[in-house]
Amino acid sequence: MTVAVSTGTIDFDREKLQAFLTEALGPADGPLNIQRISGGQSNPTYFVDFGAHRMVLRKKPNGPILKGAHAIEREYRVLNALKDAPAPVPATILLQEDDSIIGTPFYLMERVEGRVFSDCSLPDLSPDERHGIYLAMAEALAALHSVNPNDVGLSDYGKPSNYFERQFSRWSRQLKESPSAPIPELFQLMDWLEQNMPADDARLGIAHGDFRLGNLMFHPTEPRVVAILDWELSTLGHPLADLGFCCMTWVTAPDEYGGILGLDREALGIPSQAEFVEHYQRSLGDSSPLLPFHIAFALFRFAVIWVGIADRAAAGTAADPNASKLSPLAFAQRFAIRGLELF
């Protein structure tokens, strides 16, 4: 499938952007075309065609945001650092931190052509193609985790230890500070995670933070990832955090943001979670066990993200204008329940 574009209005001044692009990239031999990419719940994203330049623009959402959230500057930095690494990423063009151009800081990257799949059942593909897509996802994650942060200038991209403790503290604090109605199951999951925190084993890599099928672009015809997208939550972290997050697909249902729980996975050709994890481990050359904690932690984190979406929708600052129609608090509750089912 192709990336969906929105027909909604552009919420910034086109003329100011055109003037900026002309100064930064030179005059264009064609008009400035902008299309909002729908589906994102965080940093608003747009296709931008400016003459021969086919680009993607990522910006912070309008309105007040939490400190440290929507850090497009960090996205730009990690993409730029990984340009020559095994992990496939779009090429960066420029970062503009001045908010006088379009109202918020933004960056531009080259537009990569390929397929993005929002439905983890991959309904338009054959069983063999589905199998290949899932194994390619495991390979892309292993390629990312094979990168030594020190080798690409990211030694200071995050703190070097106690990743799960630090992340748990961050997301728990955000949950407790949310003005939305509390979700009992989510607080119960929070308590379990705190009581079952694994000892820090000092493993460290570049953690994407939102590694899932919908944030990958695949080759137009081949089962191969050509770009890992949406790096807002990236940091230095434990590789099993990304693996656990990616494995949420197997423990959530199709109406829970596109999981595959309850589907006839074998008939579809989708590998089991065990096969997926084994392929990742073999590609990376590492056999560290994935524990129920890692998947439960991922579900907790994702649930809190949905609570944040609900908060922004209530405040009128959600990246997707239809965010409130998605019942984000209902999603948060269901992810919390799925986490509780793991133990």
Tab-separated table of C-alpha atoms in Angstrom:
chain	number	residue	atom	x	y	z
A	1	MET	CA	0.000	0.000	0.000
A	2	THR	CA	1.053	3.599	-0.359
A	3	VAL	CA	1.226	6.200	2.370
A	4	ALA	CA	-2.170	7.871	2.832
A	5	VAL	CA	-2.366	11.620	2.401
A	6	SER	CA	-4.887	13.933	3.969
A	7	THR	CA	-7.073	16.417	2.137
A	8	GLY	CA	-7.170	18.693	5.195
A	9	THR	CA	-5.796	22.210	5.299
A	10	ILE	CA	-2.109	22.900	5.887
A	11	ASP	CA	-1.698	24.570	9.270
A	12	PHE	CA	1.207	26.846	8.374
A	13	ASP	CA	2.080	29.606	5.911
A	14	ARG	CA	2.977	28.113	2.526
A	15	GLU	CA	4.525	31.338	1.281
A	16	LYS	CA	6.917	31.546	4.211
A	17	LEU	CA	7.991	27.955	3.651
A	18	GLN	CA	8.465	28.589	-0.066
A	19	ALA	CA	10.635	31.624	0.645
A	20	PHE	CA	12.710	29.619	3.102
A	21	LEU	CA	13.167	26.721	0.670
A	22	THR	CA	14.164	29.080	-2.116
A	23	GLU	CA	16.873	30.558	0.089
A	24	ALA	CA	18.035	27.198	1.455
A	25	LEU	CA	17.850	25.030	-1.678
A	26	GLY	CA	17.783	27.561	-4.502
A	27	PRO	CA	14.942	28.561	-6.853
A	28	ALA	CA	12.661	25.748	-7.997
A	29	ASP	CA	11.533	25.115	-11.561
A	30	GLY	CA	8.044	24.157	-10.411
A	31	PRO	CA	5.404	24.953	-7.798
A	32	LEU	CA	5.527	24.098	-4.122
A	33	ASN	CA	3.203	21.159	-3.420
A	34	ILE	CA	2.388	20.098	0.148
A	35	GLN	CA	0.313	17.109	1.268
A	36	ARG	CA	-0.374	16.125	4.859
A	37	ILE	CA	0.380	12.468	5.568
A	38	SER	CA	-2.502	11.039	7.561
A	39	GLY	CA	-2.312	8.454	10.294
A	40	GLY	CA	0.358	10.042	12.496
A	41	GLN	CA	-0.542	10.737	16.114
A	42	SER	CA	2.606	12.626	17.080
A	43	ASN	CA	4.726	14.887	14.919
A	44	PRO	CA	2.766	16.220	11.910
A	45	THR	CA	4.305	14.972	8.672
A	46	TYR	CA	3.974	16.232	5.092
A	47	PHE	CA	5.082	15.396	1.586
A	48	VAL	CA	6.785	18.466	0.146
A	49	ASP	CA	7.614	18.724	-3.557
A	50	PHE	CA	9.710	21.750	-4.452
A	51	GLY	CA	10.867	21.611	-8.039
A	52	ALA	CA	13.071	18.528	-8.352
A	53	HIS	CA	13.199	18.095	-4.585
A	54	ARG	CA	10.888	15.337	-3.323
A	55	MET	CA	10.963	15.627	0.445
A	56	VAL	CA	9.224	14.817	3.704
A	57	LEU	CA	8.757	17.515	6.336
A	58	ARG	CA	8.390	16.645	10.035
A	59	LYS	CA	7.412	19.321	12.532
A	60	LYS	CA	6.370	19.682	16.121
A	61	PRO	CA	2.621	19.975	16.707
A	62	ASN	CA	1.179	23.404	17.295
A	63	GLY	CA	0.296	24.486	20.813
A	64	PRO	CA	1.798	23.659	24.211
A	65	ILE	CA	3.668	20.366	24.533
A	66	LEU	CA	5.347	18.515	27.378
A	67	LYS	CA	9.005	19.276	27.996
A	68	GLY	CA	11.160	16.953	25.909
A	69	ALA	CA	8.239	15.666	23.828
A	70	HIS	CA	8.071	15.796	20.013
A	71	ALA	CA	11.834	16.187	19.826
A	72	ILE	CA	12.258	16.517	16.082
A	73	GLU	CA	15.804	17.782	16.693
A	74	ARG	CA	16.677	14.364	18.091
A	75	GLU	CA	15.002	12.663	15.138
A	76	TYR	CA	17.160	14.669	12.773
A	77	ARG	CA	20.311	13.926	14.715
A	78	VAL	CA	19.846	10.152	14.767
A	79	LEU	CA	18.874	10.011	11.085
A	80	ASN	CA	21.960	12.023	10.180
A	81	ALA	CA	24.165	9.805	12.345
A	82	LEU	CA	22.874	6.599	10.733
A	83	LYS	CA	23.318	7.733	7.131
A	84	ASP	CA	26.230	5.317	6.527
A	85	ALA	CA	25.178	2.613	8.996
A	86	PRO	CA	23.547	-0.760	8.165
A	87	ALA	CA	20.151	0.411	9.441
A	88	PRO	CA	18.164	1.842	6.478
A	89	VAL	CA	17.084	5.462	7.037
A	90	PRO	CA	16.039	8.372	4.787
A	91	ALA	CA	18.746	10.906	3.956
A	92	THR	CA	18.468	14.162	5.862
A	93	ILE	CA	18.370	17.554	4.115
A	94	LEU	CA	18.177	20.243	6.798
A	95	LEU	CA	16.985	21.097	10.297
A	96	GLN	CA	15.318	24.432	11.055
A	97	GLU	CA	14.996	25.149	14.766
A	98	ASP	CA	13.614	28.660	14.297
A	99	ASP	CA	9.823	28.552	14.698
A	100	SER	CA	9.243	31.751	12.710
A	101	ILE	CA	8.989	29.880	9.392
A	102	ILE	CA	6.039	27.537	9.951
A	103	GLY	CA	5.266	28.101	13.629
A	104	THR	CA	7.379	25.254	15.046
A	105	PRO	CA	10.838	23.776	14.449
A	106	PHE	CA	10.956	21.262	11.589
A	107	TYR	CA	13.287	19.206	9.465
A	108	LEU	CA	13.358	17.932	5.909
A	109	MET	CA	14.479	14.544	4.657
A	110	GLU	CA	14.495	12.895	1.264
A	111	ARG	CA	11.340	11.059	0.270
A	112	VAL	CA	11.909	7.318	-0.066
A	113	GLU	CA	9.658	5.359	-2.414
A	114	GLY	CA	8.180	2.143	-1.131
A	115	ARG	CA	5.338	0.445	0.699
A	116	VAL	CA	4.042	1.155	4.196
A	117	PHE	CA	1.703	-1.392	5.798
A	118	SER	CA	-0.685	-0.260	8.516
A	119	ASP	CA	-2.457	-3.623	8.865
A	120	CYS	CA	-0.247	-6.309	10.390
A	121	SER	CA	-2.279	-9.045	8.679
A	122	LEU	CA	-0.964	-7.736	5.321
A	123	PRO	CA	-4.252	-8.513	3.531
A	124	ASP	CA	-3.048	-7.719	0.004
A	125	LEU	CA	-0.059	-10.073	0.090
A	126	SER	CA	0.414	-13.795	-0.419
A	127	PRO	CA	1.446	-16.074	2.479
A	128	ASP	CA	5.043	-16.237	1.195
A	129	GLU	CA	5.168	-12.455	0.881
A	130	ARG	CA	3.825	-12.004	4.404
A	131	HIS	CA	6.432	-14.357	5.777
A	132	GLY	CA	9.181	-12.460	3.986
A	133	ILE	CA	7.929	-9.081	5.200
A	134	TYR	CA	7.997	-10.185	8.836
A	135	LEU	CA	11.468	-11.683	8.578
A	136	ALA	CA	12.675	-8.493	6.868
A	137	MET	CA	11.315	-6.540	9.822
A	138	ALA	CA	13.385	-8.710	12.177
A	139	GLU	CA	16.461	-8.170	10.005
A	140	ALA	CA	16.009	-4.395	9.995
A	141	LEU	CA	15.724	-4.332	13.777
A	142	ALA	CA	18.859	-6.463	14.087
A	143	ALA	CA	20.670	-4.124	11.681
A	144	LEU	CA	19.788	-1.161	13.896
A	145	HIS	CA	20.917	-2.935	17.055
A	146	SER	CA	24.191	-3.944	15.406
A	147	VAL	CA	25.246	-0.281	15.311
A	148	ASN	CA	27.627	0.799	18.064
A	149	PRO	CA	26.472	4.261	19.182
A	150	ASN	CA	30.071	5.340	19.713
A	151	ASP	CA	30.906	4.591	16.078
A	152	VAL	CA	28.274	7.002	14.722
A	153	GLY	CA	28.697	9.886	17.135
A	154	LEU	CA	25.788	8.989	19.404
A	155	SER	CA	27.642	8.129	22.611
A	156	ASP	CA	25.779	10.958	24.376
A	157	TYR	CA	22.369	10.279	22.802
A	158	GLY	CA	21.052	8.926	26.095
A	159	LYS	CA	22.176	7.666	29.470
A	160	PRO	CA	24.271	4.500	29.316
A	161	SER	CA	22.622	2.328	31.978
A	162	ASN	CA	19.408	1.326	33.758
A	163	TYR	CA	17.297	1.858	30.647
A	164	PHE	CA	14.162	0.123	31.870
A	165	GLU	CA	14.225	1.863	35.252
A	166	ARG	CA	14.648	5.268	33.634
A	167	GLN	CA	11.983	4.667	31.007
A	168	PHE	CA	9.588	3.276	33.586
A	169	SER	CA	10.090	6.382	35.709
A	170	ARG	CA	9.450	8.649	32.718
A	171	TRP	CA	6.263	6.986	31.522
A	172	SER	CA	4.907	6.433	35.033
A	173	ARG	CA	5.369	10.109	35.771
A	174	GLN	CA	3.608	11.070	32.546
A	175	LEU	CA	0.724	8.747	33.425
A	176	LYS	CA	0.370	10.166	36.926
A	177	GLU	CA	0.421	13.746	35.594
A	178	SER	CA	-2.211	13.101	32.929
A	179	PRO	CA	-5.474	15.048	33.371
A	180	SER	CA	-7.445	12.208	31.751
A	181	ALA	CA	-9.574	9.847	33.827
A	182	PRO	CA	-7.348	7.177	35.421
A	183	ILE	CA	-7.397	3.654	33.992
A	184	PRO	CA	-7.256	1.069	36.841
A	185	GLU	CA	-5.742	-1.686	34.674
A	186	LEU	CA	-2.946	0.629	33.564
A	187	PHE	CA	-2.019	1.512	37.138
A	188	GLN	CA	-2.136	-2.188	38.016
A	189	LEU	CA	0.270	-2.951	35.167
A	190	MET	CA	2.497	-0.108	36.314
A	191	ASP	CA	2.697	-1.633	39.800
A	192	TRP	CA	3.550	-5.104	38.431
A	193	LEU	CA	6.337	-3.738	36.255
A	194	GLU	CA	7.849	-1.846	39.163
A	195	GLN	CA	7.878	-5.010	41.276
A	196	ASN	CA	9.340	-7.187	38.491
A	197	MET	CA	12.011	-4.920	37.048
A	198	PRO	CA	14.907	-7.078	35.746
A	199	ALA	CA	18.450	-6.370	36.861
A	200	ASP	CA	20.381	-4.135	34.494
A	201	ASP	CA	22.693	-6.231	32.301
A	202	ALA	CA	24.470	-3.176	30.821
A	203	ARG	CA	23.460	-3.984	27.224
A	204	LEU	CA	23.262	-0.812	25.186
A	205	GLY	CA	22.322	0.108	21.645
A	206	ILE	CA	20.320	2.618	19.662
A	207	ALA	CA	16.722	2.031	20.690
A	208	HIS	CA	14.168	3.214	18.142
A	209	GLY	CA	11.379	3.352	20.703
A	210	ASP	CA	8.485	2.761	18.274
A	211	PHE	CA	9.697	-0.088	16.083
A	212	ARG	CA	6.674	-1.728	14.452
A	213	LEU	CA	5.430	-2.614	10.996
A	214	GLY	CA	3.661	0.715	10.437
A	215	ASN	CA	6.895	2.648	10.971
A	216	LEU	CA	8.798	0.785	8.264
A	217	MET	CA	8.928	1.402	4.531
A	218	PHE	CA	9.502	-1.643	2.362
A	219	HIS	CA	10.919	-1.917	-1.135
A	220	PRO	CA	8.167	-1.522	-3.785
A	221	THR	CA	8.387	-5.192	-4.791
A	222	GLU	CA	10.871	-6.965	-2.505
A	223	PRO	CA	10.521	-8.077	1.146
A	224	ARG	CA	13.189	-5.625	2.268
A	225	VAL	CA	13.053	-2.596	4.554
A	226	VAL	CA	14.286	0.517	2.768
A	227	ALA	CA	13.616	3.037	5.547
A	228	ILE	CA	12.951	2.981	9.284
A	229	LEU	CA	10.657	5.919	10.052
A	230	ASP	CA	9.456	7.973	13.045
A	231	TRP	CA	12.450	8.317	15.357
A	232	GLU	CA	10.879	10.664	17.903
A	233	LEU	CA	11.237	8.248	20.823
A	234	SER	CA	14.745	7.046	19.965
A	235	THR	CA	17.519	7.068	22.546
A	236	LEU	CA	20.345	4.919	23.844
A	237	GLY	CA	18.646	1.924	25.334
A	238	HIS	CA	18.265	-1.789	25.734
A	239	PRO	CA	17.717	-3.723	22.486
A	240	LEU	CA	15.091	-5.951	24.130
A	241	ALA	CA	12.886	-2.896	24.626
A	242	ASP	CA	12.536	-2.557	20.853
A	243	LEU	CA	12.114	-6.297	20.388
A	244	GLY	CA	9.414	-6.438	23.050
A	245	PHE	CA	7.615	-3.488	21.483
A	246	CYS	CA	7.725	-5.110	18.054
A	247	CYS	CA	6.323	-8.342	19.518
A	248	MET	CA	3.168	-6.598	20.733
A	249	THR	CA	1.754	-7.556	17.329
A	250	TRP	CA	1.352	-11.188	18.448
A	251	VAL	CA	-0.468	-10.369	21.709
A	252	THR	CA	-2.915	-7.721	20.471
A	253	ALA	CA	-6.008	-8.136	18.300
A	254	PRO	CA	-6.710	-6.643	14.849
A	255	ASP	CA	-8.954	-3.948	16.331
A	256	GLU	CA	-6.220	-3.000	18.811
A	257	TYR	CA	-4.179	-0.919	16.404
A	258	GLY	CA	-3.611	-3.755	13.977
A	259	GLY	CA	-2.401	-6.785	15.923
A	260	ILE	CA	-2.789	-10.374	14.734
A	261	LEU	CA	-4.033	-12.120	17.895
A	262	GLY	CA	-6.920	-14.446	17.000
A	263	LEU	CA	-6.099	-14.634	13.288
A	264	ASP	CA	-5.115	-17.870	11.537
A	265	ARG	CA	-1.454	-16.908	11.507
A	266	GLU	CA	-0.247	-20.121	9.873
A	267	ALA	CA	-2.710	-19.833	6.990
A	268	LEU	CA	-1.651	-16.220	6.502
A	269	GLY	CA	1.994	-17.227	6.351
A	270	ILE	CA	2.978	-14.978	9.259
A	271	PRO	CA	5.784	-16.458	11.386
A	272	SER	CA	5.205	-17.214	15.039
A	273	GLN	CA	6.560	-14.823	17.630
A	274	ALA	CA	9.199	-17.436	18.493
A	275	GLU	CA	10.338	-17.688	14.861
A	276	PHE	CA	10.442	-13.907	14.552
A	277	VAL	CA	12.534	-13.546	17.713
A	278	GLU	CA	14.845	-16.374	16.645
A	279	HIS	CA	15.385	-14.752	13.238
A	280	TYR	CA	16.188	-11.434	14.923
A	281	GLN	CA	18.640	-13.133	17.294
A	282	ARG	CA	20.311	-15.052	14.481
A	283	SER	CA	20.612	-11.896	12.347
A	284	LEU	CA	22.101	-9.962	15.245
A	285	GLY	CA	24.255	-12.799	16.558
A	286	ASP	CA	22.801	-12.561	20.065
A	287	SER	CA	20.655	-14.948	22.083
A	288	SER	CA	19.523	-12.805	25.027
A	289	PRO	CA	16.066	-14.111	26.041
A	290	LEU	CA	12.958	-12.019	25.485
A	291	LEU	CA	10.919	-12.118	28.708
A	292	PRO	CA	7.215	-11.418	29.318
A	293	PHE	CA	8.408	-8.311	31.180
A	294	HIS	CA	9.764	-6.796	27.960
A	295	ILE	CA	6.460	-7.161	26.115
A	296	ALA	CA	4.428	-6.035	29.132
A	297	PHE	CA	6.677	-2.995	29.470
A	298	ALA	CA	6.119	-2.195	25.794
A	299	LEU	CA	2.351	-2.452	26.219
A	300	PHE	CA	2.489	-0.167	29.257
A	301	ARG	CA	4.535	2.399	27.389
A	302	PHE	CA	2.274	2.296	24.352
A	303	ALA	CA	-0.778	2.636	26.576
A	304	VAL	CA	0.663	5.763	28.176
A	305	ILE	CA	1.377	7.155	24.712
A	306	TRP	CA	-2.339	6.742	23.945
A	307	VAL	CA	-3.198	8.524	27.183
A	308	GLY	CA	-1.025	11.380	25.930
A	309	ILE	CA	-2.913	11.366	22.626
A	310	ALA	CA	-6.167	11.649	24.588
A	311	ASP	CA	-4.752	14.569	26.554
A	312	ARG	CA	-3.721	16.392	23.372
A	313	ALA	CA	-7.068	15.654	21.719
A	314	ALA	CA	-8.875	17.152	24.710
A	315	ALA	CA	-6.636	20.207	24.500
A	316	GLY	CA	-7.130	20.515	20.737
A	317	THR	CA	-3.425	20.015	19.950
A	318	ALA	CA	-3.374	16.434	18.622
A	319	ALA	CA	-1.307	15.897	15.473
A	320	ASP	CA	-4.227	14.048	13.894
A	321	PRO	CA	-7.400	16.181	13.919
A	322	ASN	CA	-9.440	12.959	14.174
A	323	ALA	CA	-7.540	11.676	17.214
A	324	SER	CA	-10.513	12.007	19.562
A	325	LYS	CA	-12.601	9.756	17.289
A	326	LEU	CA	-10.119	6.916	17.834
A	327	SER	CA	-11.085	6.589	21.532
A	328	PRO	CA	-7.454	6.753	22.686
A	329	LEU	CA	-8.315	5.996	26.321
A	330	ALA	CA	-10.084	2.821	25.218
A	331	PHE	CA	-6.930	1.809	23.347
A	332	ALA	CA	-4.862	2.552	26.452
A	333	GLN	CA	-7.100	0.349	28.584
A	334	ARG	CA	-6.999	-2.542	26.148
A	335	PHE	CA	-3.210	-2.435	25.899
A	336	ALA	CA	-3.017	-2.433	29.693
A	337	ILE	CA	-5.285	-5.505	29.815
A	338	ARG	CA	-3.100	-7.277	27.251
A	339	GLY	CA	-0.095	-6.532	29.436
A	340	LEU	CA	-1.801	-8.012	32.495
A	341	GLU	CA	-2.606	-11.167	30.502
A	342	LEU	CA	1.112	-11.900	30.130
A	343	PHE	CA	1.574	-12.865	33.794
